[in-house]
Structure formats: C-alpha cells, structure tokens
Short mmCIF file of C-alpha atoms in Angstrom, two decimals:
data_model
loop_
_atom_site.label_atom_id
_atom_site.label_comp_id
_atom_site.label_asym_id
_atom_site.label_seq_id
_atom_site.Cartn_x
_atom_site.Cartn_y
_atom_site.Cartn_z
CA UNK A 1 178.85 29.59 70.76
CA UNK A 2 178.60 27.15 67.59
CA UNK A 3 177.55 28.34 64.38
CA UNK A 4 174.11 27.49 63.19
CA UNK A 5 174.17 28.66 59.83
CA UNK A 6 177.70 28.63 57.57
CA UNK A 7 177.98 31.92 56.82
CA UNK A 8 176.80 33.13 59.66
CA UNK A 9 178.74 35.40 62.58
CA UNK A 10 178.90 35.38 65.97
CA UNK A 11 177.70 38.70 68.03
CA UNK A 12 178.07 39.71 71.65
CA UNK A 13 175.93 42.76 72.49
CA UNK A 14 176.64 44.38 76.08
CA UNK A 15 173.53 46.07 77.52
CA UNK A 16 174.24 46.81 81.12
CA UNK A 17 170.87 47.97 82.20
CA UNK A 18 168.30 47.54 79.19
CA UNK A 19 167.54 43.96 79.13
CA UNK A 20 166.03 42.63 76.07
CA UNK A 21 163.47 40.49 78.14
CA UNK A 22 162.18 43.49 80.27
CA UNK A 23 158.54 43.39 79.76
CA UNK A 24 157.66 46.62 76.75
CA UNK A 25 155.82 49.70 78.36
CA UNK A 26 157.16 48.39 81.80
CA UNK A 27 159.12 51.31 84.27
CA UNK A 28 162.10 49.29 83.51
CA UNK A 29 161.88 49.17 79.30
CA UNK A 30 162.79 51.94 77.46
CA UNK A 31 163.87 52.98 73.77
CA UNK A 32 166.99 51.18 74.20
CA UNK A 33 165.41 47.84 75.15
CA UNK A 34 163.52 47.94 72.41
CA UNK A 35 166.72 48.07 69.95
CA UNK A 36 168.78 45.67 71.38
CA UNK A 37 165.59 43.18 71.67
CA UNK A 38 164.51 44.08 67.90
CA UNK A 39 168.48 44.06 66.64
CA UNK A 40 169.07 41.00 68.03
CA UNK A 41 165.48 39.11 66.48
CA UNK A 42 166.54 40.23 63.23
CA UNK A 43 170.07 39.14 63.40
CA UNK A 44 169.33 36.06 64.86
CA UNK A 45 166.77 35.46 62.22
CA UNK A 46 169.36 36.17 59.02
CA UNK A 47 170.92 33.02 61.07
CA UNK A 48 173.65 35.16 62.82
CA UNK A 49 174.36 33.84 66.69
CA UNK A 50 173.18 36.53 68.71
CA UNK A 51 174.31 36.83 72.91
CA UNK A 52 173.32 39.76 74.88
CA UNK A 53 174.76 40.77 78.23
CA UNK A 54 172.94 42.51 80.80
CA UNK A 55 173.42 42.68 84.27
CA UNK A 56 171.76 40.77 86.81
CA UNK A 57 168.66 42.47 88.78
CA UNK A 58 166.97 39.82 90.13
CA UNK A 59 168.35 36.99 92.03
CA UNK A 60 165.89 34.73 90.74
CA UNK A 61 167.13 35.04 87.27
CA UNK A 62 168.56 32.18 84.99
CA UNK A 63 172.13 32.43 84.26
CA UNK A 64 170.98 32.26 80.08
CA UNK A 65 167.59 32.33 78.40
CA UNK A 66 166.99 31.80 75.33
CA UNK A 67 164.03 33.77 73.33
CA UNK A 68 161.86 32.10 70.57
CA UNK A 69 163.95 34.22 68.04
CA UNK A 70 166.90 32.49 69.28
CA UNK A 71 168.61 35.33 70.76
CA UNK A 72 170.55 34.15 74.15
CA UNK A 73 170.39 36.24 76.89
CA UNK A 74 173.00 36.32 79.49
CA UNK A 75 172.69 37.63 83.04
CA UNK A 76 175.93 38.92 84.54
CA UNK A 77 176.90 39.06 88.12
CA UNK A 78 178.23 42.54 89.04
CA UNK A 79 176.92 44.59 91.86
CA UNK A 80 174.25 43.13 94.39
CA UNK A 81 171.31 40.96 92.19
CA UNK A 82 168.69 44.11 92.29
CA UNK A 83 167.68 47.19 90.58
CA UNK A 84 170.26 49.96 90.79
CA UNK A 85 169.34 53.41 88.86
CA UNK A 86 171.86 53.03 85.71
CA UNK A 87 173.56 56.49 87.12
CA UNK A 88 175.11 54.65 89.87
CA UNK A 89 175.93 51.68 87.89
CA UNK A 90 179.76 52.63 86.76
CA UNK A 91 181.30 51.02 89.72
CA UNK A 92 180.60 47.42 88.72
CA UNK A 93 181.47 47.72 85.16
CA UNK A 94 184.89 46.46 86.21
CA UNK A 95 183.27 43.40 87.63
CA UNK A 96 180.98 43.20 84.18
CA UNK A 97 184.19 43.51 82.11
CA UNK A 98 186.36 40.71 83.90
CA UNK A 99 183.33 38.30 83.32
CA UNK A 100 183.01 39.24 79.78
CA UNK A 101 187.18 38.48 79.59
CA UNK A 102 186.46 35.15 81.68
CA UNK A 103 183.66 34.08 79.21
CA UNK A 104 184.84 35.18 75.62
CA UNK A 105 188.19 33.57 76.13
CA UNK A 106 187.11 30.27 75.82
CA UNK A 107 184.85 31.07 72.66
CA UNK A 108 185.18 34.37 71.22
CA UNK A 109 182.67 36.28 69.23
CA UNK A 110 183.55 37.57 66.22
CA UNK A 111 181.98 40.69 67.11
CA UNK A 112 181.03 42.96 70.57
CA UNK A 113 178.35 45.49 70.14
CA UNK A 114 177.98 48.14 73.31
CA UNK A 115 175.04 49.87 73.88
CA UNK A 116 175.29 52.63 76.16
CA UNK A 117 178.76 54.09 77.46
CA UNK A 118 178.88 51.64 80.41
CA UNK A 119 178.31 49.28 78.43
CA UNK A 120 181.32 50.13 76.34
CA UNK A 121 183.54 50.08 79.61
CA UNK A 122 182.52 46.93 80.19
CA UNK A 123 182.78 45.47 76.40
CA UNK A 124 186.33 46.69 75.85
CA UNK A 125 187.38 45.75 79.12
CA UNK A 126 186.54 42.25 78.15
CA UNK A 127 187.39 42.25 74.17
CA UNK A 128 190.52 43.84 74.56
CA UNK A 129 193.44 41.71 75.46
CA UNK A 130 191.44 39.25 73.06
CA UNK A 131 191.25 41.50 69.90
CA UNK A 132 187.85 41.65 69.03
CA UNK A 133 186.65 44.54 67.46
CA UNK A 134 183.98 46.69 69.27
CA UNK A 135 181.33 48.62 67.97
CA UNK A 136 179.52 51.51 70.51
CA UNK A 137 176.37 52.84 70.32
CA UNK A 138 175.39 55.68 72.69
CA UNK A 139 171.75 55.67 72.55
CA UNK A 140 172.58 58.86 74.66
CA UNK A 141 175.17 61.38 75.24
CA UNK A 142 176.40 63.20 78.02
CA UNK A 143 177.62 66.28 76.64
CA UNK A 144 173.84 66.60 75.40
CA UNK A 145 172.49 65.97 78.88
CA UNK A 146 174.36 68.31 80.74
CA UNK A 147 173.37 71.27 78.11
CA UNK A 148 170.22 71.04 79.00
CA UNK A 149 169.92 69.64 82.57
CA UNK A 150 172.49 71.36 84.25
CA UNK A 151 172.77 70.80 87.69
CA UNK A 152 169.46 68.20 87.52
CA UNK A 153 171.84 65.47 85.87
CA UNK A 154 172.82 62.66 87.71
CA UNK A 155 175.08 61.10 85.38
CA UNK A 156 178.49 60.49 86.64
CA UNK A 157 181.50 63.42 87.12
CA UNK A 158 183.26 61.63 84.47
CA UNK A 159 180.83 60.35 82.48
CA UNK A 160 181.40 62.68 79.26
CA UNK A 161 185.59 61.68 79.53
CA UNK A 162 184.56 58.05 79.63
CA UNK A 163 182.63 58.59 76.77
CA UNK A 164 184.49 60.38 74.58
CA UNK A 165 187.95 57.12 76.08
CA UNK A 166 185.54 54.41 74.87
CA UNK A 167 184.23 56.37 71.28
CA UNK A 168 188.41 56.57 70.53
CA UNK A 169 188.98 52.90 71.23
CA UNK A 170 186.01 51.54 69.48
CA UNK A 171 186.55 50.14 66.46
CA UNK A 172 183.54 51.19 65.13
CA UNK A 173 180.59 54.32 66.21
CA UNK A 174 176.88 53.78 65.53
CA UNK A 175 174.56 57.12 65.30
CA UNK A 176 171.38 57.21 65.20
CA UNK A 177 170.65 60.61 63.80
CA UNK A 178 172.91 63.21 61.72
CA UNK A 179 172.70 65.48 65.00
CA UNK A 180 173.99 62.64 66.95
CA UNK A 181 177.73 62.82 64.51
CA UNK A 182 177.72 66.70 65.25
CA UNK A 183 177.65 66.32 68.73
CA UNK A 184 180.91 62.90 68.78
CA UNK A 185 182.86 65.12 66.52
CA UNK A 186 182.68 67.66 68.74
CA UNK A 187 183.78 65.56 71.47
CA UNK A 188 187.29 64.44 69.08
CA UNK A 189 185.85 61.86 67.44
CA UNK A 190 186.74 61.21 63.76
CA UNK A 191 183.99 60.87 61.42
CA UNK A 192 185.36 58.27 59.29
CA UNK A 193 185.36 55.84 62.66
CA UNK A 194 181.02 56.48 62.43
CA UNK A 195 178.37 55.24 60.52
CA UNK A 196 174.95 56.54 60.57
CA UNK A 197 171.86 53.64 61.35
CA UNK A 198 168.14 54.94 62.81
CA UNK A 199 166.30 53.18 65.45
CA UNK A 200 163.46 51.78 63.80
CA UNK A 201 159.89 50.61 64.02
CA UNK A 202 157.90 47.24 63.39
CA UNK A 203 155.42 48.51 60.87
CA UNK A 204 153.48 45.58 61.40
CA UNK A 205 152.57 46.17 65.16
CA UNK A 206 152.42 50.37 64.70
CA UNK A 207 149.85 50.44 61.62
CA UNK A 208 147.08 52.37 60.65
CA UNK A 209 144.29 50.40 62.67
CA UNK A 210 140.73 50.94 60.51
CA UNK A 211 138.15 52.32 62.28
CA UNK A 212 139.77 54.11 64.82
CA UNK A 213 139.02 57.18 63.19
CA UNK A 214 137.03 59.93 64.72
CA UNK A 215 133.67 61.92 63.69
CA UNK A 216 133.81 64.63 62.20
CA UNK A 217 131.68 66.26 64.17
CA UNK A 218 133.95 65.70 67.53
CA UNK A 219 136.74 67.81 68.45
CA UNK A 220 140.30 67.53 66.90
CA UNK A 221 142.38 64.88 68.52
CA UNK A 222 145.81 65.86 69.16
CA UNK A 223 148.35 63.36 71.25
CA UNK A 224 151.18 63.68 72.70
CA UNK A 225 153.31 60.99 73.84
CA UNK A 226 156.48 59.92 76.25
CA UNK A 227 158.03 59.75 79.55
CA UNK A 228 156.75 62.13 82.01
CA UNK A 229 159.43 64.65 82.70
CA UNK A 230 159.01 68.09 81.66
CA UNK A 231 162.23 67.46 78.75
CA UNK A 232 159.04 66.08 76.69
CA UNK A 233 157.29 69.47 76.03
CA UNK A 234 153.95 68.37 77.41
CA UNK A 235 153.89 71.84 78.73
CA UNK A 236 154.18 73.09 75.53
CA UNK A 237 151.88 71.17 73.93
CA UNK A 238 149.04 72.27 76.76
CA UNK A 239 149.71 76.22 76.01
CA UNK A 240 149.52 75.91 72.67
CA UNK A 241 146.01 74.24 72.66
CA UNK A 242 144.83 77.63 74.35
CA UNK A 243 145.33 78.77 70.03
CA UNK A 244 143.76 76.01 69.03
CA UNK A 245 139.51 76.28 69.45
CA UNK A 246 137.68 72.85 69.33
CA UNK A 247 140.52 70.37 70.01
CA UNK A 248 141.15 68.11 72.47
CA UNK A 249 144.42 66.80 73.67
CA UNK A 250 145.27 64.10 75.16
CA UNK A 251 148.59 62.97 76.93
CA UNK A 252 150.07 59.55 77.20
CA UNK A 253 152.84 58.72 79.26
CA UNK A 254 153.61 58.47 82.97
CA UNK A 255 152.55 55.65 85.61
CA UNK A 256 148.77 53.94 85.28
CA UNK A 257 145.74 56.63 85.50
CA UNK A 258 144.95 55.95 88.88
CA UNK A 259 148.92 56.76 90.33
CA UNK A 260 149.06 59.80 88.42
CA UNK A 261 147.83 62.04 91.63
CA UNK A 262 151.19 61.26 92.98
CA UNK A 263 153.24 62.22 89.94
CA UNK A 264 154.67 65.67 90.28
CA UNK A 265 154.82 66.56 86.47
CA UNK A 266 151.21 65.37 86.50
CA UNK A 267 150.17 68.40 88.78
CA UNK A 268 152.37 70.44 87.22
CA UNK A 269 151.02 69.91 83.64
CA UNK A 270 147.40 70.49 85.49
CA UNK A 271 148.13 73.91 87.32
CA UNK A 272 149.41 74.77 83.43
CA UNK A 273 146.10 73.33 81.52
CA UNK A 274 144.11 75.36 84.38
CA UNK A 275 146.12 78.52 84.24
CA UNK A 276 145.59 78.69 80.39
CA UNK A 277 141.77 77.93 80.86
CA UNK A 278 141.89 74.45 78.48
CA UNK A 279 141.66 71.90 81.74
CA UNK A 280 138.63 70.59 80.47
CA UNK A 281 140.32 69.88 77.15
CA UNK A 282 143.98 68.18 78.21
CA UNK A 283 143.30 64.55 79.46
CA UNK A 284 146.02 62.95 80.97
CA UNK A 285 145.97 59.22 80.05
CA UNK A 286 148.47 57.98 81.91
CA UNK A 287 150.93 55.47 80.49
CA UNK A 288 149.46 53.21 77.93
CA UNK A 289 150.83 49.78 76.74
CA UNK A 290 152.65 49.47 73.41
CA UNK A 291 149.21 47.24 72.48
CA UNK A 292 147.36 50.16 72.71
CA UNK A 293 149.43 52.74 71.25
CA UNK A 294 148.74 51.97 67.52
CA UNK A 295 144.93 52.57 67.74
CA UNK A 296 145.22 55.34 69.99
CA UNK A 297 147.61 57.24 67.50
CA UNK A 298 145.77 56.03 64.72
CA UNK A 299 142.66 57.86 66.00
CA UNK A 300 144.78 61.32 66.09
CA UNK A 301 144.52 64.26 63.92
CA UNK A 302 147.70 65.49 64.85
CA UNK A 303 150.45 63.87 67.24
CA UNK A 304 152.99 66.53 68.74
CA UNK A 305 156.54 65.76 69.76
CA UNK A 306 157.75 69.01 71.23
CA UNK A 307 160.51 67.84 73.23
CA UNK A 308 163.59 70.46 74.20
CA UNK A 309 165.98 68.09 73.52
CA UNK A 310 165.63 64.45 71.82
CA UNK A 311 168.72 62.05 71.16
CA UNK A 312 166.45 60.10 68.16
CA UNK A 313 162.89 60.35 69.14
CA UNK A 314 160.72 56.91 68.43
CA UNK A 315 157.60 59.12 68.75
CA UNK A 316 157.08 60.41 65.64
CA UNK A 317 158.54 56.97 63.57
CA UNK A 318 155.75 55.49 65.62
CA UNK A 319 153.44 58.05 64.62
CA UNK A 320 154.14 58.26 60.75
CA UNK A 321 154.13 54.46 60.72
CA UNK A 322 150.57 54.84 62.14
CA UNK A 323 149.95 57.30 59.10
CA UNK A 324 149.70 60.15 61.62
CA UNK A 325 150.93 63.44 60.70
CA UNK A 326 153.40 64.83 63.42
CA UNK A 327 154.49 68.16 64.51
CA UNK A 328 158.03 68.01 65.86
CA UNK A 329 160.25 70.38 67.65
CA UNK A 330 163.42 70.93 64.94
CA UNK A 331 165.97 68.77 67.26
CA UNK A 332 168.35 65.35 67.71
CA UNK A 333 166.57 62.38 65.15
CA UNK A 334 163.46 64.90 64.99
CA UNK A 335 165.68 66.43 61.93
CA UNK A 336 165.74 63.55 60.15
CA UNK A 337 162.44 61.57 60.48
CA UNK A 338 159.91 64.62 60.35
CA UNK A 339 160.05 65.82 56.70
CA UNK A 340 159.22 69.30 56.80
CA UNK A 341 155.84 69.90 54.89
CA UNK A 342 156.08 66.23 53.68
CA UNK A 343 155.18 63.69 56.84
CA UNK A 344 154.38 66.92 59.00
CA UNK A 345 155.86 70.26 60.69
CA UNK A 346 158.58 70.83 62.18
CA UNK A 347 159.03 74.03 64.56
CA UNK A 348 161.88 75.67 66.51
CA UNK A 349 162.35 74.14 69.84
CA UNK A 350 161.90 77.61 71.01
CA UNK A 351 162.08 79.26 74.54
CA UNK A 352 159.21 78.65 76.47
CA UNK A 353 158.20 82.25 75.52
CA UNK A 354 154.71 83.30 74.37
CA UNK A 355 155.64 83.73 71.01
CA UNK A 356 157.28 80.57 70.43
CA UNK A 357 153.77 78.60 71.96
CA UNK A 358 151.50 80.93 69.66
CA UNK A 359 154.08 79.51 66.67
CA UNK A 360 153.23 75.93 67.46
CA UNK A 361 149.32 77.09 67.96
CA UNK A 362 148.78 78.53 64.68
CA UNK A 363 150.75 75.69 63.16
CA UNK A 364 148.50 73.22 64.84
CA UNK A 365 145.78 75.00 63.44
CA UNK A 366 146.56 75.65 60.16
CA UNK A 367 146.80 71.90 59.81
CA UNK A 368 143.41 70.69 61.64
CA UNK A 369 141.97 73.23 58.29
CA UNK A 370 143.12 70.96 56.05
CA UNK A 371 142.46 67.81 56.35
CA UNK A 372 143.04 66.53 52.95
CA UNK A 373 146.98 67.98 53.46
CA UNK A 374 146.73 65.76 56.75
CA UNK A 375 145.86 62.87 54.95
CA UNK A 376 149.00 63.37 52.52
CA UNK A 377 151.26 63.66 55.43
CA UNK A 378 150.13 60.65 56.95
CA UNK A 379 150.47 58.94 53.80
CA UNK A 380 153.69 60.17 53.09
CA UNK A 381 154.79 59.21 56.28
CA UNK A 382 153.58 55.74 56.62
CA UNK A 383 155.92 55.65 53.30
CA UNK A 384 159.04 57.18 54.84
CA UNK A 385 158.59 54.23 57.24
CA UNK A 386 158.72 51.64 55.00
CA UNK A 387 161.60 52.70 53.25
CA UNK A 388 163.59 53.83 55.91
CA UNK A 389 162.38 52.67 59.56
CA UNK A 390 161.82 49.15 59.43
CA UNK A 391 163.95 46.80 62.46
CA UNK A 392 165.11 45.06 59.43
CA UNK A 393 166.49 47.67 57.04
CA UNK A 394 168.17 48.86 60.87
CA UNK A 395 169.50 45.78 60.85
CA UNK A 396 170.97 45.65 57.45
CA UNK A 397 172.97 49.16 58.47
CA UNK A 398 174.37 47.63 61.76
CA UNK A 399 175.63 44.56 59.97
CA UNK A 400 177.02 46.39 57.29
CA UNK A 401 178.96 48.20 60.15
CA UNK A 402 179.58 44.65 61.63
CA UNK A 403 181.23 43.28 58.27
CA UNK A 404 183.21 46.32 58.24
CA UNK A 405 185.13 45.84 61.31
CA UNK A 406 185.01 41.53 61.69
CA UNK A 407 184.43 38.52 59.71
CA UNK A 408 180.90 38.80 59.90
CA UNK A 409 178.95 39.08 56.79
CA UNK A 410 176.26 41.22 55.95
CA UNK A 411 173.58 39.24 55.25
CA UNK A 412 170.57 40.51 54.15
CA UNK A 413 167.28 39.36 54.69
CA UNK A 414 165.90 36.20 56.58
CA UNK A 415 168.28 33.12 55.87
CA UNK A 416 166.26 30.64 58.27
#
C-alpha cells in the first residue's frame, strides 16, 4: 500500500459479508454495505488509502478491484467461494484472520476498521501480533437481537461473548446512536473506549424531487419502508390506517411485485389490511430500487418507521433528507434522528395492543390536518440532514476516531 497523498493514512476495513461492490437495493446489500462503500469514497477522496476486506462469494471474483473512488477491494479466501448466510459464517473467520496476518505483515496499515463482530474476529486476529490498532463497529448487537427475537435468532451460541471479547480488545468502539452506548456499557464496556458517529445519507441522491407532489384532492400518501420481516412494524402501520379516513398507504420493501405472492409476511400483512377493512387502501409495492426511492418519498405526506426494535434506522435520515416528515417508533437511532415535534413524531414502540395502534392513528391524523406544520417538519428535517447526516461529516467523526488511536490524520474535506 503506498501513499498517494503525504499526509495521508493508510486504512484496512474488514467487512466479512457486506461487500462494498454488492449491487444497492440487491438481496445481498444492506445498511451496512452502504457505510463501508460510502466511508471508504469519502476517505479515499480526502486522499487517505482505503482497502476493504470481504470474503469471497463468487469464484469468479478478482482477487482486488479497484472502484473509481479509488477504494481497493479485496476478496478473501475463507470458506467455499459462495454465498453462506452471515449466521453460519464464524467458522472461517480463523481462515479470514490468518490471511489478514499473511497480508498486513509485509505492509501494514496504519489503521484496521471492523465492521460487524466477525469481522472484528477476523481483524484482531490479523492486527494483533502486528500492533495495529483496531477500531469495531457493530452495525448490530446481539444482546439487542435476542431481546426481541428470542428463540427466532439464528445468531451464533456465543455470539454476544464474542462480542462483548472483541469490544474489550479494540482499541477503539464506533456507535451509531446514543442507544447503541447504553446497550456496550451494559455488556462491560467502558465508555471512554467509544465514540459516537451516525450512519449517514448522500443528500444529493435522497432530495426533495419537484413535482412529485400529490393533488390535493387525492388521498393522503403515507409510506412505509424496509425489509420485509414483521421487526419493521408494517403491521402496525396497516392497523393504524383503519384511524386514519382518506389515506392511502403504501409499503415498500420485500422481493419485486410480481414474487411477492410467495412472501409469507406479504400474506400476512394482507390477512391484517383485510381483517381491519383498509385492503383496498394498503398497496404493497414490493422492493423498490434506491433510484426510485427519492421520488417516491418525496411524493409522501407522511413516511412511518414503526419498527419494534431498530439498531440506527436509515429510514427516516432518508426520509427527512427527502423533506418528508416521519413518524418514528421512540427506539435505537430513531431517538436521535426524529426530533420530536421538530422533523416529525415520535411514538412509544408500544405493544401491539389496540390502544397503542389508535395512538399512532390519531397521531397520523392530527398531522395530515395540518399541512403547513408538515411542511415545517420537512423543512426542518431536510436541515437536520445537512448538518448532521451527510457521508462526509460521518466521515469526519470516524477519522477523528482514526487519529485518535494511529498516525492517521483527520483530514477534513476533499484533498484530491
């Protein structure tokens, strides 16, 4: 790895199973491709040399691409060369790790970034014996999975003692939300060993997009978006539009229209829209690419994010960058992007009870009355954005938590 700019550092990011090049909306790319793909453009942009690690998938593969930003992408052997569900991934992190020693012992980074806590088996494994400092981000924890899937998770038995071995030898921890440093303190982790940077949002792409508002005269738009497992609150979203006369609302998320027969949470969400009498107001849209998203949530009264449990939530950064107002359920990153009466709502995640789906009803209407207050919570939130959400103020915070730990400076802004 040779320097291309003279202050500039050299990174390793370890992403076992999120590869930066997966294609975005595909069944393979989720939130955390995103970051380490939009991390790594930025860093590689302030002229910082930027490696990521994933593991190989597909035999066909290139050992190393190289992306227009400049980011190199490394493909690992460990395991057989094809998809593997991440859960049953642990047992070639050994293998990942001894390559990772093998290759950063002729030319060590300055720094190793870990996303995921496989990916931090696998990144100290390699850094250690060399001394470079390590720096883990979650992106999800599995004390906060097992709360609330119980026996449905299929993480590893060990998976929350890994964790918590990896958090204590890291030399740095990245949150992304305020919820996120309750829940590694909890699990023994000191505070002063974790820093607090968002996921963020390219404004640019998610913007308002002009003239993809609605008549007047139509019904109320609401949208919900996300993965289609009932975790989102899609359920939630369809009883409460049984309190909410003359609005529609649509759902986005799952496989293309035409598989969504097949989906079980599909026919699930159905029997719900039907039992509540408002099937001829729920459309279920099926998953829809990130180029479509921006007009789609642009053309929204109200987007809902009403999932039980959320370890940041991109949803509603998306949203307010779209200058959609969002009601949120009151939980993980939801906390801290969703400024109560400012950018939107937020409500109790509740209990699936009656009372708690009238709540987000009569919230949902009091808002479609009033649409100037809409318009000031969109505003407000495109704002927030701005100030807060953009990939390169995220960047800024992860290299400041970079320089802390290595050599590498924090640079800020584009230096090439």
């Amino acid at each position: 790895m040779s320097q291309s700019h003279p202050s500039a550092g050299r990174v390793a990011m370890v992403s076992e199973h999120a590869s930066p090049l997966a294609e975005l909306g595909g069944p393979d790319a989720g939130g955390q491709n995103v970051y380490v793909a939009q991390v790594a453009r930025q860093l590689a942009r302030r002229g910082h040399e930027v490696v990521v690690y994933t593991r190989r998938d597909d035999p066909r593969l290139p050992d190393r691409v190289t992306t227009p930003d400049g980011v190199k992408v490394a493909h690992v052997p460990a395991g057989p060369a094809a998809p593997i569900p991440k859960d049953e991934l642990l047992p070639y992190m050994p293998q990942f790790g001894a390559w990772l020693a093998r290759e950063w012992s002729a030319e060590p980074p300055d720094v190793v970034h870990a996303h995921f806590w496989m990916s931090g088996t696998a990144a100290l494994a390699g850094a250690r014996d060399l001394g470079i400092p390590v720096v883990q981000t979650y992106h999800a924890l599995g004390t906060v999975k097992k709360r609330y899937q119980g026996p449905a998770d299929t993480s590893p038995a060990d998976r929350i003692a890994i964790e918590t071995a990896v958090g204590r030898e890291a030399s740095a921890i990245i949150a992304t939300c305020r919820d996120e440093v309750a829940e590694l303190e909890a699990m023994g982790l000191p505070r002063g060993n974790i820093s607090i940077v968002p996921c963020g949002v390219d404004p640019d792409e998610f913007s308002p997009v002009r003239g993809a508002e609605r008549d007047r005269s139509a019904p109320r738009r609401l949208l919900t978006v996300g993965r289609l497992v009932p975790r989102k609150g899609f359920d939630r979203a369809i009883r409460a539009l049984a309190d909410v006369p003359d609005a529609e609302l649509l759902v986005a998320g799952g496989p293309e229209q035409a598989l969504l027969a097949a989906e079980p949470e599909a026919e699930r969400l159905r029997a719900i829209a039907e039992e509540y009498g408002v099937a001829d107001r729920v459309t279920l849209l099926g998953g829809v690419s990130r180029e479509a998203m921006p007009r789609l949530m642009s053309s929204a009264d109200l987007v809902l994010s009403l999932p039980r449990y959320e370890p940041f939530g991109i949803v509603p950064v998306e949203a307010m960058s779209c200058r959609a107002p969002v009601v949120a359920t009151a939980v993980g990153g939801q906390l801290d992007t969703v400024v109560d009466g400012r950018t939107g709502v937020l409500v109790p995640a509740g209990d699936d009870s009656p009372d708690a789906d009238h709540a987000v009803g009569a919230t949902v209407r009091c808002l479609l009355d009033d649409p100037d207050l809409l318009a000031r919570h969109g505003d407000r939130g495109r704002r927030r954005v701005l100030d807060r959400y953009t990939w390169d103020r995220v960047a800024d915070g992860v290299a400041r938590v970079y320089s802390a730990v290595s050599s590498v400076p924090s640079l800020s802004g584009v230096v090439r």
